[in-house]
Amino acid sequence: MVTRRKALATIGAGSLAGVAGCLGGSSSTLRFLGFGGNTQESQMEIFERWADDSEYEIEGTSAGGTTEMISMIQQNPGEFDIVALNDTGMAQAAAEDEPILEPIDVDDVPNYTDNIRDGAQDLTFLVEDGDTIGLIRENGATGYAYNTELVDRELTSWDDIKDDEFDGELALLDRAVDRFSNCAVAIDADINDAADDEDLFEDVIDEAEEQNENCFSYWSDGATSIQYLRQENATVCEAWGGRVLALQEDGYDHIEYVMPEEGAMAWTDTLAVVDGTENRETVHELLDFTYERENLIDMSDAMNYTVQIEDPPEEMTDLPDYAPVEDLAFRDWSKILPLQDEWSEQFQEVKQT
């Protein structure tokens, strides 16, 4: 039985398309590469607090996703010091022939080891050959949202989005692993099991095809999902909880976020040190500041996502997709990463059915 929380499986958050900011900078500039949107703004607020009391400036750049992030780092050696990668990106970076990230000396980031739950510090995608290569930042889930002014009943499950009334009014996430993960949850299965069980994976594909029937569009960045909801292009839209809460705070409180009763995939973002940075010691100082408890709570409040801190405040535990790390099921990237290209091809076939 996959419960509402046990069904959560990590995947990366979305991002704004395009690149903001400019590359380069002086030796007194730390350069941060992130996802854009609310998470980037919230992170930069914390970084700027540190910069106000230092001789450094923080220059923020955003990318349209993990593949673009890794490509930017590869094509611009020495141009970035710190990066926010999701767990997908961490797995992809580790698989590259040339190093993308360099180990983090957690002894120089004591606030991380003091304030982040022990079980969240040694997740497989954060550690490589015994070295810490990423620090968990926030995590959330990918459920869906709907317009309560256009729907006269409460939606609670993945089955609900397949109802005929939503024909041509549903938007879904345009990422193969993400989609298949939620479809696995919808049929009470685990995507890790489906990775090496052909019959089970066929059941996942069948579910993806059924959910596709009502879909008019697939979105690849979080900003588009919110645009669809705000402009009523979509009545129902797969979405990230923090983005929906931010939309509600902007006055769209008729948009309701749903954590389906079957569960939903989760994701986590990390902070990592870019290989070749000339500011390694200073980056560690910045990371230690970021992981001060007060800053983590402020960042969670601004992002509307969970940070895996010890003794979280009520405001955090009240988030719609809150879950402590022990209630999260994480992807086995040793199984899934080799299948990504094949799954992407199968996903394209699903979208064409």
GROMACS .gro file of C-alpha atoms in nm:
model
  353
    1MET     CA    1   0.000   0.000   0.000
    2VAL     CA    2   0.146   0.335  -0.100
    3THR     CA    3   0.025   0.597   0.145
    4ARG     CA    4  -0.015   0.967   0.083
    5ARG     CA    5   0.331   1.036   0.222
    6LYS     CA    6   0.507   0.706   0.156
    7ALA     CA    7   0.426   0.751  -0.213
    8LEU     CA    8   0.635   1.066  -0.234
    9ALA     CA    9   0.937   1.017  -0.457
   10THR     CA   10   1.193   1.286  -0.520
   11ILE     CA   11   1.245   1.471  -0.840
   12GLY     CA   12   1.358   1.809  -0.923
   13ALA     CA   13   1.161   2.131  -0.920
   14GLY     CA   14   1.083   2.337  -1.227
   15SER     CA   15   1.246   2.651  -1.347
   16LEU     CA   16   1.199   2.965  -1.546
   17ALA     CA   17   1.302   2.932  -1.907
   18GLY     CA   18   1.588   3.146  -2.026
   19VAL     CA   19   1.886   3.291  -1.852
   20ALA     CA   20   1.876   3.593  -1.624
   21GLY     CA   21   2.175   3.796  -1.522
   22CYS     CA   22   2.515   3.797  -1.687
   23LEU     CA   23   2.813   3.570  -1.658
   24GLY     CA   24   3.145   3.664  -1.513
   25GLY     CA   25   3.240   3.901  -1.240
   26SER     CA   26   3.533   4.022  -1.033
   27SER     CA   27   3.711   3.821  -0.765
   28SER     CA   28   3.486   3.992  -0.511
   29THR     CA   29   3.177   3.846  -0.676
   30LEU     CA   30   3.025   3.506  -0.602
   31ARG     CA   31   2.823   3.371  -0.891
   32PHE     CA   32   2.513   3.162  -0.825
   33LEU     CA   33   2.329   2.952  -1.081
   34GLY     CA   34   1.971   2.859  -0.992
   35PHE     CA   35   1.627   2.771  -1.123
   36GLY     CA   36   1.479   3.121  -1.128
   37GLY     CA   37   1.134   3.204  -0.995
   38ASN     CA   38   1.035   3.208  -0.630
   39THR     CA   39   1.306   2.968  -0.512
   40GLN     CA   40   1.579   3.179  -0.670
   41GLU     CA   41   1.440   3.502  -0.527
   42SER     CA   42   1.414   3.346  -0.181
   43GLN     CA   43   1.768   3.210  -0.198
   44MET     CA   44   1.908   3.542  -0.318
   45GLU     CA   45   1.746   3.721  -0.024
   46ILE     CA   46   1.945   3.500   0.213
   47PHE     CA   47   2.263   3.538   0.011
   48GLU     CA   48   2.225   3.915   0.009
   49ARG     CA   49   2.195   3.922   0.389
   50TRP     CA   50   2.538   3.765   0.401
   51ALA     CA   51   2.675   3.994   0.132
   52ASP     CA   52   2.561   4.303   0.324
   53ASP     CA   53   2.816   4.220   0.593
   54SER     CA   54   3.093   4.107   0.362
   55GLU     CA   55   3.313   4.248   0.087
   56TYR     CA   56   3.145   4.026  -0.170
   57GLU     CA   57   2.856   4.071  -0.406
   58ILE     CA   58   2.630   3.787  -0.519
   59GLU     CA   59   2.547   3.762  -0.887
   60GLY     CA   60   2.247   3.540  -0.968
   61THR     CA   61   2.186   3.364  -1.299
   62SER     CA   62   1.895   3.132  -1.379
   63ALA     CA   63   1.863   2.844  -1.622
   64GLY     CA   64   1.570   2.658  -1.773
   65GLY     CA   65   1.642   2.326  -1.606
   66THR     CA   66   1.909   2.082  -1.497
   67THR     CA   67   2.034   1.996  -1.846
   68GLU     CA   68   2.084   2.364  -1.925
   69MET     CA   69   2.252   2.422  -1.590
   70ILE     CA   70   2.505   2.146  -1.645
   71SER     CA   71   2.566   2.266  -2.000
   72MET     CA   72   2.626   2.624  -1.881
   73ILE     CA   73   2.879   2.504  -1.625
   74GLN     CA   74   3.057   2.290  -1.883
   75GLN     CA   75   3.067   2.565  -2.145
   76ASN     CA   76   3.172   2.840  -1.903
   77PRO     CA   77   3.447   2.696  -1.681
   78GLY     CA   78   3.524   2.914  -1.383
   79GLU     CA   79   3.216   3.133  -1.431
   80PHE     CA   80   3.008   2.991  -1.142
   81ASP     CA   81   3.083   2.927  -0.776
   82ILE     CA   82   2.764   2.774  -0.641
   83VAL     CA   83   2.468   2.602  -0.804
   84ALA     CA   84   2.122   2.486  -0.699
   85LEU     CA   85   2.062   2.145  -0.858
   86ASN     CA   86   1.772   1.910  -0.801
   87ASP     CA   87   1.833   1.542  -0.731
   88THR     CA   88   1.798   1.463  -1.100
   89GLY     CA   89   2.072   1.714  -1.174
   90MET     CA   90   2.292   1.576  -0.899
   91ALA     CA   91   2.265   1.228  -1.053
   92GLN     CA   92   2.331   1.365  -1.402
   93ALA     CA   93   2.631   1.566  -1.284
   94ALA     CA   94   2.781   1.261  -1.115
   95ALA     CA   95   2.747   1.064  -1.441
   96GLU     CA   96   2.942   1.319  -1.649
   97ASP     CA   97   3.294   1.226  -1.763
   98GLU     CA   98   3.441   1.556  -1.645
   99PRO     CA   99   3.367   1.683  -1.292
  100ILE     CA  100   3.084   1.933  -1.255
  101LEU     CA  101   3.090   1.966  -0.876
  102GLU     CA  102   3.358   1.943  -0.613
  103PRO     CA  103   3.330   1.793  -0.265
  104ILE     CA  104   3.201   2.007   0.020
  105ASP     CA  105   3.388   2.008   0.351
  106VAL     CA  106   3.091   1.978   0.587
  107ASP     CA  107   3.322   2.052   0.882
  108ASP     CA  108   3.329   2.406   0.743
  109VAL     CA  109   2.948   2.417   0.729
  110PRO     CA  110   2.861   2.332   1.091
  111ASN     CA  111   2.517   2.489   1.069
  112TYR     CA  112   2.426   2.230   0.807
  113THR     CA  113   2.520   1.934   1.024
  114ASP     CA  114   2.364   2.095   1.332
  115ASN     CA  115   2.031   2.204   1.183
  116ILE     CA  116   1.947   1.956   0.905
  117ARG     CA  117   1.803   1.618   1.002
  118ASP     CA  118   2.061   1.342   1.000
  119GLY     CA  119   1.863   1.127   0.758
  120ALA     CA  120   1.855   1.408   0.504
  121GLN     CA  121   2.232   1.464   0.499
  122ASP     CA  122   2.339   1.130   0.354
  123LEU     CA  123   2.089   1.073   0.074
  124THR     CA  124   2.254   0.884  -0.210
  125PHE     CA  125   2.252   1.174  -0.457
  126LEU     CA  126   2.425   1.400  -0.202
  127VAL     CA  127   2.723   1.171  -0.147
  128GLU     CA  128   2.976   1.034  -0.397
  129ASP     CA  129   3.259   0.798  -0.301
  130GLY     CA  130   3.217   0.899   0.062
  131ASP     CA  131   3.237   1.274  -0.011
  132THR     CA  132   2.947   1.515   0.034
  133ILE     CA  133   2.885   1.682  -0.301
  134GLY     CA  134   2.552   1.850  -0.228
  135LEU     CA  135   2.361   1.998   0.066
  136ILE     CA  136   1.987   1.937   0.073
  137ARG     CA  137   1.797   2.266   0.062
  138GLU     CA  138   1.419   2.235   0.019
  139ASN     CA  139   1.181   1.967  -0.097
  140GLY     CA  140   0.823   1.965  -0.217
  141ALA     CA  141   0.582   1.760  -0.422
  142THR     CA  142   0.419   1.760  -0.762
  143GLY     CA  143   0.047   1.721  -0.717
  144TYR     CA  144  -0.203   1.923  -0.914
  145ALA     CA  145  -0.413   2.238  -0.883
  146TYR     CA  146  -0.761   2.323  -1.003
  147ASN     CA  147  -0.988   2.624  -1.039
  148THR     CA  148  -1.266   2.595  -0.780
  149GLU     CA  149  -1.472   2.856  -0.966
  150LEU     CA  150  -1.490   2.624  -1.267
  151VAL     CA  151  -1.526   2.293  -1.081
  152ASP     CA  152  -1.829   2.241  -0.860
  153ARG     CA  153  -1.688   1.954  -0.653
  154GLU     CA  154  -1.378   1.869  -0.457
  155LEU     CA  155  -1.101   1.690  -0.644
  156THR     CA  156  -0.895   1.449  -0.437
  157SER     CA  157  -0.734   1.184  -0.658
  158TRP     CA  158  -0.545   1.115  -0.979
  159ASP     CA  159  -0.857   0.941  -1.108
  160ASP     CA  160  -1.044   1.273  -1.088
  161ILE     CA  161  -0.829   1.438  -1.355
  162LYS     CA  162  -0.932   1.170  -1.605
  163ASP     CA  163  -1.302   1.265  -1.590
  164ASP     CA  164  -1.457   1.357  -1.924
  165GLU     CA  165  -1.548   1.704  -1.796
  166PHE     CA  166  -1.180   1.801  -1.817
  167ASP     CA  167  -1.138   1.709  -2.182
  168GLY     CA  168  -0.906   1.972  -2.330
  169GLU     CA  169  -0.874   2.150  -1.994
  170LEU     CA  170  -0.587   1.958  -1.835
  171ALA     CA  171  -0.216   2.051  -1.844
  172LEU     CA  172   0.059   1.814  -1.733
  173LEU     CA  173   0.432   1.827  -1.666
  174ASP     CA  174   0.650   1.769  -1.971
  175ARG     CA  175   0.914   1.545  -1.814
  176ALA     CA  176   0.919   1.172  -1.873
  177VAL     CA  177   1.053   1.053  -1.538
  178ASP     CA  178   0.828   1.293  -1.347
  179ARG     CA  179   0.515   1.194  -1.536
  180PHE     CA  180   0.583   0.823  -1.511
  181SER     CA  181   0.656   0.860  -1.139
  182ASN     CA  182   0.319   1.018  -1.071
  183CYS     CA  183   0.148   0.762  -1.293
  184ALA     CA  184   0.314   0.485  -1.092
  185VAL     CA  185   0.185   0.639  -0.770
  186ALA     CA  186  -0.162   0.667  -0.925
  187ILE     CA  187  -0.177   0.288  -0.974
  188ASP     CA  188  -0.032   0.214  -0.629
  189ALA     CA  189   0.312   0.125  -0.763
  190ASP     CA  190   0.672   0.237  -0.714
  191ILE     CA  191   0.861   0.376  -1.014
  192ASN     CA  192   1.179   0.205  -0.888
  193ASP     CA  193   1.003  -0.131  -0.913
  194ALA     CA  194   0.870  -0.044  -1.259
  195ALA     CA  195   1.224   0.028  -1.378
  196ASP     CA  196   1.307  -0.343  -1.379
  197ASP     CA  197   0.959  -0.494  -1.424
  198GLU     CA  198   0.838  -0.469  -1.786
  199ASP     CA  199   0.479  -0.568  -1.706
  200LEU     CA  200   0.453  -0.312  -1.428
  201PHE     CA  201   0.606  -0.043  -1.648
  202GLU     CA  202   0.345  -0.121  -1.916
  203ASP     CA  203   0.079  -0.053  -1.653
  204VAL     CA  204   0.247   0.282  -1.585
  205ILE     CA  205   0.240   0.361  -1.958
  206ASP     CA  206  -0.129   0.270  -1.974
  207GLU     CA  207  -0.201   0.513  -1.691
  208ALA     CA  208   0.003   0.785  -1.862
  209GLU     CA  209  -0.200   0.735  -2.180
  210GLU     CA  210  -0.527   0.759  -1.986
  211GLN     CA  211  -0.419   1.083  -1.818
  212ASN     CA  212  -0.302   1.214  -2.156
  213GLU     CA  213  -0.653   1.189  -2.304
  214ASN     CA  214  -0.772   1.512  -2.140
  215CYS     CA  215  -0.442   1.697  -2.180
  216PHE     CA  216  -0.426   2.000  -2.411
  217SER     CA  217  -0.067   2.095  -2.325
  218TYR     CA  218   0.245   1.985  -2.142
  219TRP     CA  219   0.445   2.249  -1.956
  220SER     CA  220   0.819   2.238  -1.897
  221ASP     CA  221   0.866   2.524  -1.650
  222GLY     CA  222   0.675   2.623  -1.339
  223ALA     CA  223   0.598   2.972  -1.464
  224THR     CA  224   0.393   2.826  -1.749
  225SER     CA  225   0.189   2.609  -1.514
  226ILE     CA  226   0.096   2.914  -1.307
  227GLN     CA  227   0.018   3.113  -1.622
  228TYR     CA  228  -0.222   2.840  -1.735
  229LEU     CA  229  -0.402   2.856  -1.400
  230ARG     CA  230  -0.403   3.234  -1.373
  231GLN     CA  231  -0.535   3.288  -1.725
  232GLU     CA  232  -0.779   2.994  -1.702
  233ASN     CA  233  -0.618   2.814  -1.995
  234ALA     CA  234  -0.626   2.506  -1.773
  235THR     CA  235  -0.898   2.409  -1.530
  236VAL     CA  236  -0.671   2.141  -1.384
  237CYS     CA  237  -0.292   2.157  -1.398
  238GLU     CA  238  -0.018   1.940  -1.257
  239ALA     CA  239   0.177   2.179  -1.036
  240TRP     CA  240   0.424   2.237  -0.757
  241GLY     CA  241   0.271   2.319  -0.421
  242GLY     CA  242   0.491   2.619  -0.343
  243ARG     CA  243   0.409   2.784  -0.674
  244VAL     CA  244   0.038   2.741  -0.609
  245LEU     CA  245   0.064   2.885  -0.259
  246ALA     CA  246   0.246   3.187  -0.404
  247LEU     CA  247  -0.037   3.224  -0.656
  248GLN     CA  248  -0.292   3.217  -0.375
  249GLU     CA  249  -0.096   3.486  -0.193
  250ASP     CA  250  -0.129   3.699  -0.508
  251GLY     CA  251  -0.507   3.688  -0.472
  252TYR     CA  252  -0.592   3.371  -0.664
  253ASP     CA  253  -0.729   3.187  -0.362
  254HIS     CA  254  -0.981   3.005  -0.583
  255ILE     CA  255  -0.693   2.794  -0.714
  256GLU     CA  256  -0.673   2.488  -0.491
  257TYR     CA  257  -0.368   2.265  -0.457
  258VAL     CA  258  -0.428   1.892  -0.427
  259MET     CA  259  -0.203   1.630  -0.274
  260PRO     CA  260  -0.381   1.329  -0.428
  261GLU     CA  261  -0.495   1.062  -0.188
  262GLU     CA  262  -0.283   0.805  -0.374
  263GLY     CA  263   0.027   1.019  -0.316
  264ALA     CA  264   0.249   1.224  -0.543
  265MET     CA  265   0.609   1.237  -0.643
  266ALA     CA  266   0.832   1.464  -0.442
  267TRP     CA  267   1.153   1.639  -0.534
  268THR     CA  268   1.442   1.803  -0.359
  269ASP     CA  269   1.678   2.085  -0.447
  270THR     CA  270   2.036   2.107  -0.326
  271LEU     CA  271   2.317   2.358  -0.303
  272ALA     CA  272   2.651   2.247  -0.446
  273VAL     CA  273   2.996   2.391  -0.511
  274VAL     CA  274   3.094   2.418  -0.876
  275ASP     CA  275   3.417   2.246  -0.971
  276GLY     CA  276   3.705   2.488  -1.019
  277THR     CA  277   3.569   2.776  -0.813
  278GLU     CA  278   3.839   3.019  -0.703
  279ASN     CA  279   3.631   3.116  -0.400
  280ARG     CA  280   3.603   2.781  -0.224
  281GLU     CA  281   3.663   2.907   0.130
  282THR     CA  282   3.422   3.198   0.087
  283VAL     CA  283   3.154   2.973  -0.065
  284HIS     CA  284   3.173   2.755   0.247
  285GLU     CA  285   3.124   3.065   0.462
  286LEU     CA  286   2.818   3.156   0.254
  287LEU     CA  287   2.678   2.804   0.284
  288ASP     CA  288   2.726   2.805   0.661
  289PHE     CA  289   2.535   3.134   0.683
  290THR     CA  290   2.257   2.995   0.464
  291TYR     CA  291   2.207   2.698   0.696
  292GLU     CA  292   2.159   2.905   1.009
  293ARG     CA  293   1.825   2.796   1.152
  294GLU     CA  294   1.662   3.139   1.124
  295ASN     CA  295   1.765   3.170   0.760
  296LEU     CA  296   1.635   2.822   0.678
  297ILE     CA  297   1.298   2.899   0.833
  298ASP     CA  298   1.278   3.232   0.648
  299MET     CA  299   1.369   3.058   0.322
  300SER     CA  300   1.105   2.790   0.375
  301ASP     CA  301   0.845   3.056   0.449
  302ALA     CA  302   0.935   3.251   0.134
  303MET     CA  303   0.953   2.943  -0.090
  304ASN     CA  304   0.648   2.766   0.058
  305TYR     CA  305   0.846   2.442   0.067
  306THR     CA  306   0.980   2.212   0.336
  307VAL     CA  307   1.335   2.242   0.465
  308GLN     CA  308   1.446   1.931   0.653
  309ILE     CA  309   1.534   2.105   0.980
  310GLU     CA  310   1.521   1.959   1.326
  311ASP     CA  311   1.203   2.057   1.513
  312PRO     CA  312   1.028   2.238   1.225
  313PRO     CA  313   0.786   2.519   1.316
  314GLU     CA  314   0.412   2.479   1.271
  315GLU     CA  315   0.413   2.706   0.965
  316MET     CA  316   0.630   2.448   0.790
  317THR     CA  317   0.445   2.137   0.902
  318ASP     CA  318   0.120   2.298   0.781
  319LEU     CA  319   0.245   2.314   0.421
  320PRO     CA  320   0.026   2.096   0.194
  321ASP     CA  321   0.312   1.874   0.083
  322TYR     CA  322   0.511   1.872   0.408
  323ALA     CA  323   0.681   1.544   0.491
  324PRO     CA  324   0.982   1.459   0.707
  325VAL     CA  325   1.261   1.282   0.524
  326GLU     CA  326   1.178   0.945   0.679
  327ASP     CA  327   0.838   0.954   0.504
  328LEU     CA  328   0.986   1.015   0.159
  329ALA     CA  329   1.067   0.743  -0.094
  330PHE     CA  330   1.357   0.845  -0.315
  331ARG     CA  331   1.431   0.745  -0.671
  332ASP     CA  332   1.698   0.487  -0.728
  333TRP     CA  333   1.901   0.673  -0.989
  334SER     CA  334   2.124   0.372  -1.048
  335LYS     CA  335   1.815   0.214  -1.206
  336ILE     CA  336   1.648   0.515  -1.362
  337LEU     CA  337   1.932   0.722  -1.507
  338PRO     CA  338   2.030   0.456  -1.766
  339LEU     CA  339   1.664   0.440  -1.876
  340GLN     CA  340   1.604   0.813  -1.921
  341ASP     CA  341   1.656   0.825  -2.297
  342GLU     CA  342   1.435   0.521  -2.354
  343TRP     CA  343   1.166   0.661  -2.127
  344SER     CA  344   1.179   0.996  -2.304
  345GLU     CA  345   1.106   0.822  -2.634
  346GLN     CA  346   0.817   0.630  -2.479
  347PHE     CA  347   0.684   0.952  -2.328
  348GLN     CA  348   0.679   1.115  -2.671
  349GLU     CA  349   0.472   0.822  -2.794
  350VAL     CA  350   0.230   0.868  -2.502
  351LYS     CA  351   0.182   1.235  -2.592
  352GLN     CA  352   0.100   1.140  -2.951
  353THR     CA  353  -0.172   0.889  -2.859
   0.00000   0.00000   0.00000
